[in-house]
mmCIF file of C-alpha atoms and ligand atoms in Angstrom:
data_model
loop_
_atom_site.group_PDB
_atom_site.id
_atom_site.type_symbol
_atom_site.label_atom_id
_atom_site.label_comp_id
_atom_site.label_asym_id
_atom_site.label_seq_id
_atom_site.Cartn_x
_atom_site.Cartn_y
_atom_site.Cartn_z
ATOM 1 C CA MET A 18 21.855 40.902 43.013
ATOM 2 C CA ALA A 19 18.798 41.877 41.058
ATOM 3 C CA HIS A 20 19.596 43.494 37.799
ATOM 4 C CA SER A 21 18.023 46.635 36.447
ATOM 5 C CA ARG A 22 15.090 46.313 34.017
ATOM 6 C CA VAL A 23 16.019 48.883 31.481
ATOM 7 C CA ALA A 24 16.038 48.290 27.738
ATOM 8 C CA ILE A 25 17.174 50.232 24.667
ATOM 9 C CA VAL A 26 15.589 49.680 21.299
ATOM 10 C CA THR A 27 17.095 51.377 18.213
ATOM 11 C CA GLY A 28 14.999 52.326 15.218
ATOM 12 C CA ALA A 29 11.999 52.396 17.547
ATOM 13 C CA ALA A 30 10.049 55.213 16.066
ATOM 14 C CA ARG A 31 7.997 52.858 13.896
ATOM 15 C CA GLY A 32 7.720 49.383 12.496
ATOM 16 C CA ILE A 33 9.347 46.459 14.301
ATOM 17 C CA GLY A 34 11.278 48.599 16.657
ATOM 18 C CA ALA A 35 8.137 50.428 17.845
ATOM 19 C CA ALA A 36 6.336 47.113 18.454
ATOM 20 C CA VAL A 37 9.435 45.745 20.332
ATOM 21 C CA ALA A 38 9.670 48.842 22.530
ATOM 22 C CA GLN A 39 6.066 48.605 23.467
ATOM 23 C CA ARG A 40 6.270 44.875 24.183
ATOM 24 C CA LEU A 41 9.324 45.285 26.445
ATOM 25 C CA ALA A 42 7.485 48.133 28.288
ATOM 26 C CA GLN A 43 4.570 45.785 28.818
ATOM 27 C CA ASP A 44 7.096 43.276 30.227
ATOM 28 C CA GLY A 45 8.084 45.898 32.872
ATOM 29 C CA PHE A 46 11.122 47.416 31.273
ATOM 30 C CA ALA A 47 11.754 51.104 31.226
ATOM 31 C CA VAL A 48 12.574 51.705 27.588
ATOM 32 C CA GLY A 49 15.049 54.085 25.827
ATOM 33 C CA VAL A 50 13.344 54.609 22.484
ATOM 34 C CA ILE A 51 16.088 55.686 20.037
ATOM 35 C CA ASP A 52 15.684 56.858 16.492
ATOM 36 C CA LEU A 53 17.140 59.561 14.282
ATOM 37 C CA THR A 54 15.213 62.417 15.737
ATOM 38 C CA GLU A 55 13.583 62.821 19.255
ATOM 39 C CA ASP A 56 10.318 64.002 17.562
ATOM 40 C CA SER A 57 10.075 60.794 15.563
ATOM 41 C CA CYS A 58 10.118 58.815 18.817
ATOM 42 C CA ALA A 59 7.151 60.737 20.340
ATOM 43 C CA ALA A 60 4.383 58.343 19.158
ATOM 44 C CA THR A 61 6.171 55.162 20.550
ATOM 45 C CA VAL A 62 6.940 56.893 23.855
ATOM 46 C CA GLU A 63 3.202 58.004 24.115
ATOM 47 C CA ALA A 64 1.934 54.583 23.321
ATOM 48 C CA ILE A 65 4.048 53.240 26.240
ATOM 49 C CA THR A 66 3.355 55.965 28.816
ATOM 50 C CA ASN A 67 -0.434 55.910 27.981
ATOM 51 C CA LYS A 68 -0.439 52.374 29.236
ATOM 52 C CA GLY A 69 1.465 53.247 32.242
ATOM 53 C CA GLY A 70 4.900 52.259 31.130
ATOM 54 C CA GLN A 71 8.099 54.201 31.284
ATOM 55 C CA ALA A 72 9.943 55.425 28.195
ATOM 56 C CA ILE A 73 12.124 58.275 26.919
ATOM 57 C CA GLY A 74 12.607 59.237 23.362
ATOM 58 C CA ILE A 75 16.160 60.076 22.207
ATOM 59 C CA GLY A 76 17.298 61.266 18.846
ATOM 60 C CA ALA A 77 20.565 59.676 17.764
ATOM 61 C CA ASP A 78 22.184 58.315 14.750
ATOM 62 C CA VAL A 79 23.494 54.846 15.576
ATOM 63 C CA THR A 80 26.433 55.377 13.177
ATOM 64 C CA ASP A 81 27.698 58.436 15.180
ATOM 65 C CA ALA A 82 29.829 57.225 18.095
ATOM 66 C CA ASP A 83 29.428 60.448 20.128
ATOM 67 C CA ALA A 84 25.645 60.343 19.697
ATOM 68 C CA VAL A 85 25.531 56.635 20.744
ATOM 69 C CA THR A 86 27.554 57.475 23.938
ATOM 70 C CA THR A 87 25.370 60.456 24.866
ATOM 71 C CA ALA A 88 22.133 58.368 24.150
ATOM 72 C CA VAL A 89 23.195 55.477 26.317
ATOM 73 C CA ASP A 90 24.336 57.847 29.182
ATOM 74 C CA ARG A 91 20.997 59.494 28.999
ATOM 75 C CA VAL A 92 19.133 56.243 29.352
ATOM 76 C CA ALA A 93 21.337 55.215 32.184
ATOM 77 C CA GLY A 94 20.990 58.562 33.921
ATOM 78 C CA GLU A 95 17.134 58.545 33.673
ATOM 79 C CA PHE A 96 16.327 54.941 34.376
ATOM 80 C CA GLY A 97 19.457 53.191 35.599
ATOM 81 C CA PRO A 98 21.964 50.781 33.742
ATOM 82 C CA PRO A 99 20.531 49.446 30.496
ATOM 83 C CA THR A 100 20.683 45.606 30.510
ATOM 84 C CA VAL A 101 18.736 44.873 27.315
ATOM 85 C CA LEU A 102 19.731 46.109 23.933
ATOM 86 C CA VAL A 103 17.825 45.517 20.662
ATOM 87 C CA ASN A 104 19.770 46.510 17.601
ATOM 88 C CA ASN A 105 16.933 47.143 15.281
ATOM 89 C CA ALA A 106 17.710 50.378 13.280
ATOM 90 C CA GLY A 107 17.869 49.645 9.658
ATOM 91 C CA ILE A 108 17.680 50.942 6.190
ATOM 92 C CA THR A 109 17.592 49.526 2.704
ATOM 93 C CA ARG A 110 19.250 51.047 -0.469
ATOM 94 C CA ASP A 111 18.309 48.232 -2.919
ATOM 95 C CA ASN A 112 19.861 48.082 -6.396
ATOM 96 C CA LEU A 113 21.298 45.415 -8.701
ATOM 97 C CA LEU A 114 25.072 45.240 -8.212
ATOM 98 C CA PHE A 115 25.923 47.082 -11.431
ATOM 99 C CA ARG A 116 23.789 50.054 -10.352
ATOM 100 C CA MET A 117 24.727 49.976 -6.671
ATOM 101 C CA THR A 118 26.724 53.081 -5.660
ATOM 102 C CA GLU A 119 29.419 53.272 -2.916
ATOM 103 C CA GLY A 120 26.975 55.486 -0.983
ATOM 104 C CA ASP A 121 24.346 52.694 -1.097
ATOM 105 C CA TRP A 122 26.835 50.235 0.166
ATOM 106 C CA ASP A 123 28.244 52.322 2.843
ATOM 107 C CA ALA A 124 24.934 53.606 4.182
ATOM 108 C CA VAL A 125 23.542 50.104 4.633
ATOM 109 C CA LEU A 126 26.679 48.544 6.098
ATOM 110 C CA GLY A 127 26.932 51.606 8.328
ATOM 111 C CA VAL A 128 23.500 51.546 9.989
ATOM 112 C CA HIS A 129 23.339 47.842 10.491
ATOM 113 C CA LEU A 130 26.876 46.879 11.277
ATOM 114 C CA ARG A 131 28.628 49.947 12.526
ATOM 115 C CA GLY A 132 25.478 50.955 14.417
ATOM 116 C CA ALA A 133 25.126 47.517 16.182
ATOM 117 C CA PHE A 134 28.829 47.604 17.015
ATOM 118 C CA LEU A 135 28.759 51.153 18.534
ATOM 119 C CA MET A 136 25.539 50.424 20.483
ATOM 120 C CA SER A 137 26.707 47.052 21.765
ATOM 121 C CA ARG A 138 30.151 48.441 22.818
ATOM 122 C CA GLU A 139 28.543 51.103 24.881
ATOM 123 C CA VAL A 140 25.737 49.052 26.443
ATOM 124 C CA GLN A 141 27.933 46.095 27.375
ATOM 125 C CA LYS A 142 29.703 48.319 29.979
ATOM 126 C CA HIS A 143 26.564 48.352 31.932
ATOM 127 C CA GLN A 144 25.616 44.820 31.254
ATOM 128 C CA THR A 145 28.939 43.354 32.346
ATOM 129 C CA GLU A 146 28.782 45.511 35.540
ATOM 130 C CA GLN A 147 25.314 44.234 36.274
ATOM 131 C CA GLY A 148 26.427 40.668 35.535
ATOM 132 C CA TRP A 149 23.290 40.241 33.362
ATOM 133 C CA GLY A 150 22.352 41.308 29.948
ATOM 134 C CA ARG A 151 20.539 40.442 26.716
ATOM 135 C CA ILE A 152 21.480 41.697 23.226
ATOM 136 C CA VAL A 153 19.078 40.917 20.294
ATOM 137 C CA ASN A 154 20.220 41.847 16.800
ATOM 138 C CA LEU A 155 17.884 42.095 13.833
ATOM 139 C CA SER A 156 19.214 40.041 10.896
ATOM 140 C CA SER A 157 16.937 39.025 8.023
ATOM 141 C CA THR A 158 16.170 36.116 5.709
ATOM 142 C CA SER A 159 18.023 38.265 3.128
ATOM 143 C CA ALA A 160 21.256 37.114 4.788
ATOM 144 C CA LEU A 161 20.678 33.951 2.793
ATOM 145 C CA GLY A 162 20.826 35.968 -0.491
ATOM 146 C CA ASN A 163 18.199 38.334 -2.183
ATOM 147 C CA ARG A 164 18.279 39.755 -5.604
ATOM 148 C CA GLY A 165 18.872 43.537 -5.473
ATOM 149 C CA GLN A 166 20.216 43.521 -1.941
ATOM 150 C CA ALA A 167 24.019 42.822 -2.094
ATOM 151 C CA ASN A 168 24.538 45.476 0.519
ATOM 152 C CA TYR A 169 21.618 44.569 2.837
ATOM 153 C CA SER A 170 22.298 40.819 2.634
ATOM 154 C CA ALA A 171 25.948 41.349 3.368
ATOM 155 C CA ALA A 172 25.052 43.510 6.417
ATOM 156 C CA LYS A 173 22.386 40.984 7.595
ATOM 157 C CA ALA A 174 24.913 37.983 7.239
ATOM 158 C CA GLY A 175 27.399 40.156 9.088
ATOM 159 C CA MET A 176 24.931 40.633 11.963
ATOM 160 C CA GLN A 177 24.904 36.823 12.334
ATOM 161 C CA GLY A 178 28.730 36.662 12.743
ATOM 162 C CA PHE A 179 28.740 39.687 15.012
ATOM 163 C CA THR A 180 26.094 37.957 17.157
ATOM 164 C CA LYS A 181 28.009 34.736 17.518
ATOM 165 C CA THR A 182 31.198 36.529 18.394
ATOM 166 C CA LEU A 183 29.583 38.698 21.083
ATOM 167 C CA ALA A 184 27.875 35.628 22.494
ATOM 168 C CA ILE A 185 31.287 34.038 22.866
ATOM 169 C CA GLU A 186 32.870 37.091 24.431
ATOM 170 C CA LEU A 187 30.117 38.236 26.815
ATOM 171 C CA GLY A 188 28.726 34.873 28.034
ATOM 172 C CA LYS A 189 30.910 34.763 31.130
ATOM 173 C CA PHE A 190 29.378 38.066 32.163
ATOM 174 C CA GLY A 191 25.858 36.739 32.179
ATOM 175 C CA VAL A 192 25.049 38.401 28.884
ATOM 176 C CA THR A 193 23.404 36.443 26.029
ATOM 177 C CA VAL A 194 23.437 37.615 22.407
ATOM 178 C CA ASN A 195 21.061 36.292 19.741
ATOM 179 C CA ALA A 196 19.791 37.368 16.337
ATOM 180 C CA ILE A 197 16.334 37.246 14.923
ATOM 181 C CA ALA A 198 16.083 36.877 11.153
ATOM 182 C CA PRO A 199 12.567 37.937 9.970
ATOM 183 C CA GLY A 200 11.046 37.062 6.760
ATOM 184 C CA PHE A 201 8.385 39.365 5.219
ATOM 185 C CA ILE A 202 7.107 41.700 7.963
ATOM 186 C CA GLU A 203 4.332 44.245 7.153
ATOM 187 C CA THR A 204 6.028 47.626 7.758
ATOM 188 C CA ASP A 205 7.018 50.816 5.889
ATOM 189 C CA MET A 206 10.163 49.018 4.874
ATOM 190 C CA THR A 207 8.333 46.313 2.905
ATOM 191 C CA ALA A 208 5.776 49.026 1.674
ATOM 192 C CA ALA A 209 8.824 50.896 0.252
ATOM 193 C CA THR A 210 10.030 47.764 -1.524
ATOM 194 C CA ALA A 211 6.596 47.306 -3.077
ATOM 195 C CA ALA A 212 6.654 50.999 -4.234
ATOM 196 C CA ARG A 213 10.088 50.596 -5.691
ATOM 197 C CA LEU A 214 8.952 47.632 -7.671
ATOM 198 C CA GLU A 215 5.824 49.556 -8.651
ATOM 199 C CA VAL A 216 3.551 46.791 -7.145
ATOM 200 C CA ASP A 217 0.409 47.567 -5.150
ATOM 201 C CA PHE A 218 1.312 46.798 -1.460
ATOM 202 C CA GLU A 219 -1.870 44.644 -1.006
ATOM 203 C CA ASP A 220 -0.962 42.648 -4.054
ATOM 204 C CA PHE A 221 2.683 42.488 -2.879
ATOM 205 C CA LYS A 222 1.624 41.078 0.437
ATOM 206 C CA LYS A 223 -0.768 38.617 -1.075
ATOM 207 C CA ALA A 224 1.932 37.245 -3.427
ATOM 208 C CA ALA A 225 4.354 36.921 -0.501
ATOM 209 C CA ALA A 226 1.829 35.153 1.683
ATOM 210 C CA ALA A 227 1.245 32.525 -0.939
ATOM 211 C CA THR A 228 4.928 31.507 -0.886
ATOM 212 C CA ILE A 229 4.979 31.359 3.024
ATOM 213 C CA PRO A 230 4.132 27.959 4.614
ATOM 214 C CA VAL A 231 1.802 29.554 7.226
ATOM 215 C CA GLN A 232 0.133 31.455 4.349
ATOM 216 C CA ARG A 233 0.388 34.941 5.859
ATOM 217 C CA VAL A 234 2.920 37.730 6.025
ATOM 218 C CA GLY A 235 4.452 38.616 9.410
ATOM 219 C CA GLN A 236 3.547 41.452 11.720
ATOM 220 C CA PRO A 237 5.831 43.504 13.985
ATOM 221 C CA ALA A 238 4.187 41.702 16.960
ATOM 222 C CA ASP A 239 5.506 38.406 15.766
ATOM 223 C CA ILE A 240 9.057 39.679 16.120
ATOM 224 C CA ALA A 241 8.247 41.532 19.432
ATOM 225 C CA ALA A 242 7.042 38.281 21.045
ATOM 226 C CA LEU A 243 10.381 36.550 20.429
ATOM 227 C CA VAL A 244 12.313 39.620 21.555
ATOM 228 C CA SER A 245 10.322 39.433 24.777
ATOM 229 C CA PHE A 246 11.271 35.796 25.360
ATOM 230 C CA LEU A 247 14.959 36.407 24.623
ATOM 231 C CA ALA A 248 15.090 39.526 26.717
ATOM 232 C CA GLY A 249 13.552 37.576 29.655
ATOM 233 C CA GLU A 250 14.813 35.478 32.505
ATOM 234 C CA GLU A 251 14.115 32.082 31.023
ATOM 235 C CA SER A 252 16.249 32.460 27.930
ATOM 236 C CA GLY A 253 19.682 32.415 29.648
ATOM 237 C CA PHE A 254 20.940 29.186 28.156
ATOM 238 C CA ILE A 255 20.249 30.377 24.516
ATOM 239 C CA SER A 256 23.099 32.342 23.062
ATOM 240 C CA GLY A 257 24.671 32.888 19.763
ATOM 241 C CA GLN A 258 21.707 31.724 17.942
ATOM 242 C CA VAL A 259 19.999 32.998 14.759
ATOM 243 C CA ILE A 260 16.239 32.364 14.890
ATOM 244 C CA TYR A 261 14.441 32.701 11.564
ATOM 245 C CA VAL A 262 10.925 34.152 12.132
ATOM 246 C CA ALA A 263 9.460 33.682 8.601
ATOM 247 C CA GLY A 264 6.451 31.414 8.804
ATOM 248 C CA GLY A 265 8.524 28.549 7.663
ATOM 249 C CA PRO A 266 11.969 27.015 7.533
ATOM 250 C CA LYS A 267 14.721 29.078 5.975
ATOM 251 C CA ASP A 268 18.308 27.882 6.509
HETATM 252 P P1 NAP B 12 11.340 50.670 9.261
HETATM 253 O O1 NAP B 12 9.835 50.587 9.412
HETATM 254 O O2 NAP B 12 12.087 51.264 8.045
HETATM 255 O O3 NAP B 12 11.952 51.229 10.669
HETATM 256 C C1 NAP B 12 13.393 51.368 10.829
HETATM 257 C C2 NAP B 12 13.649 52.460 11.777
HETATM 258 O O4 NAP B 12 15.095 52.710 11.938
HETATM 259 C C3 NAP B 12 13.117 53.819 11.185
HETATM 260 O O5 NAP B 12 12.321 54.557 12.183
HETATM 261 C C4 NAP B 12 14.437 54.541 10.855
HETATM 262 O O6 NAP B 12 14.299 55.989 10.831
HETATM 263 C C5 NAP B 12 15.369 54.052 11.850
HETATM 264 N N1 NAP B 12 16.709 54.350 11.497
HETATM 265 C C6 NAP B 12 17.300 54.230 10.269
HETATM 266 N N2 NAP B 12 18.563 54.591 10.270
HETATM 267 C C7 NAP B 12 18.932 54.915 11.547
HETATM 268 C C8 NAP B 12 19.942 55.352 12.188
HETATM 269 N N3 NAP B 12 21.199 55.614 11.609
HETATM 270 N N4 NAP B 12 19.954 55.604 13.547
HETATM 271 C C9 NAP B 12 18.855 55.483 14.260
HETATM 272 N N5 NAP B 12 17.667 54.994 13.714
HETATM 273 C C10 NAP B 12 17.707 54.742 12.350
HETATM 274 O O7 NAP B 12 11.959 49.064 9.295
HETATM 275 P P2 NAP B 12 11.357 47.794 9.932
HETATM 276 O O8 NAP B 12 10.741 47.048 8.809
HETATM 277 O O9 NAP B 12 10.641 47.958 11.132
HETATM 278 O O10 NAP B 12 12.697 46.909 10.222
HETATM 279 C C11 NAP B 12 13.266 46.958 11.394
HETATM 280 C C12 NAP B 12 14.621 46.040 11.351
HETATM 281 O O11 NAP B 12 14.215 44.730 11.012
HETATM 282 C C13 NAP B 12 15.617 46.434 10.349
HETATM 283 O O12 NAP B 12 16.960 46.201 10.876
HETATM 284 C C14 NAP B 12 15.276 45.580 9.144
HETATM 285 O O13 NAP B 12 16.411 45.536 8.377
HETATM 286 C C15 NAP B 12 14.841 44.390 9.897
HETATM 287 N N6 NAP B 12 14.035 43.498 9.069
HETATM 288 C C16 NAP B 12 12.810 43.959 8.561
HETATM 289 C C17 NAP B 12 12.107 43.086 7.692
HETATM 290 C C18 NAP B 12 10.738 43.389 7.182
HETATM 291 O O14 NAP B 12 10.080 42.613 6.420
HETATM 292 N N7 NAP B 12 10.243 44.513 7.469
HETATM 293 C C19 NAP B 12 12.527 41.773 7.422
HETATM 294 C C20 NAP B 12 13.748 41.474 7.929
HETATM 295 C C21 NAP B 12 14.526 42.252 8.753
HETATM 296 P P3 NAP B 12 13.755 56.871 9.633
HETATM 297 O O15 NAP B 12 12.503 56.461 9.475
HETATM 298 O O16 NAP B 12 14.002 58.304 10.008
HETATM 299 O O17 NAP B 12 14.701 56.455 8.469
#
């Protein structure tokens, strides 16, 4: 049976998620573009539909179980069963440990881990029914440790364990689960880090590029290209992997 070509990307209003949603649409997927508000999804949806693709924007907080159920139901109702899920929504609340609040900790663990858990639990119902599916989780090189990011690095290391376990559980249903761990990617998130450190973003990027073997920072399209492959037909024997996309070796 041919499976449905419907994808959901969380945190797809901007940055990496927006690039991933556009790339999957280009690959022929109808895309559920999820972010905190429906309004914030409009630009991504428009970029897709302007090129003849199919997309709907849905406002949902991925940490809210009811909102997640409603969002996934809406995508399924509009386009058919979602078979590809990209857990990309993310936030940072950086601080050194002694200054980190419980709120900083809970917010970051909540969006990345609880968000990916709730989304995956909902979407796997459709994937297992279809007998085919792809889940791609966004981890980070910060999983290996990064000053000022105890919460974020714990969440991103957690994404890796979550990925491997889902790969083990869902493999027999034709569902693969992999994680992408980006290094420095030029988005609002890295711009915000530069602002927090009171460094000009151009200088920040130049300094980062000098430490990267390929001598440049990454772009959202670098991540979207790998998602495209992992979401496709030819990647079916790759599961439970963490792939660093960082312009050089990491682990
Ligand atoms: P970004 O530009 O900040 O975009 C993240 C998106 O997620 C935003 O649109 C944000 O909405 C949305 N979001 C936040 N909380 C959400 C929630 N509870 N429910 C739904 N959507 C939510 O970040 P990015 O740089 O593209 O990063 C995307 C992913 O890659 C993240 O998981 C990040 O941790 C990971 N990553 C990024 C880098 C990098 O260098 N940029 C490196 C490694 C990993 P609002 O704007 O409304 O908050």
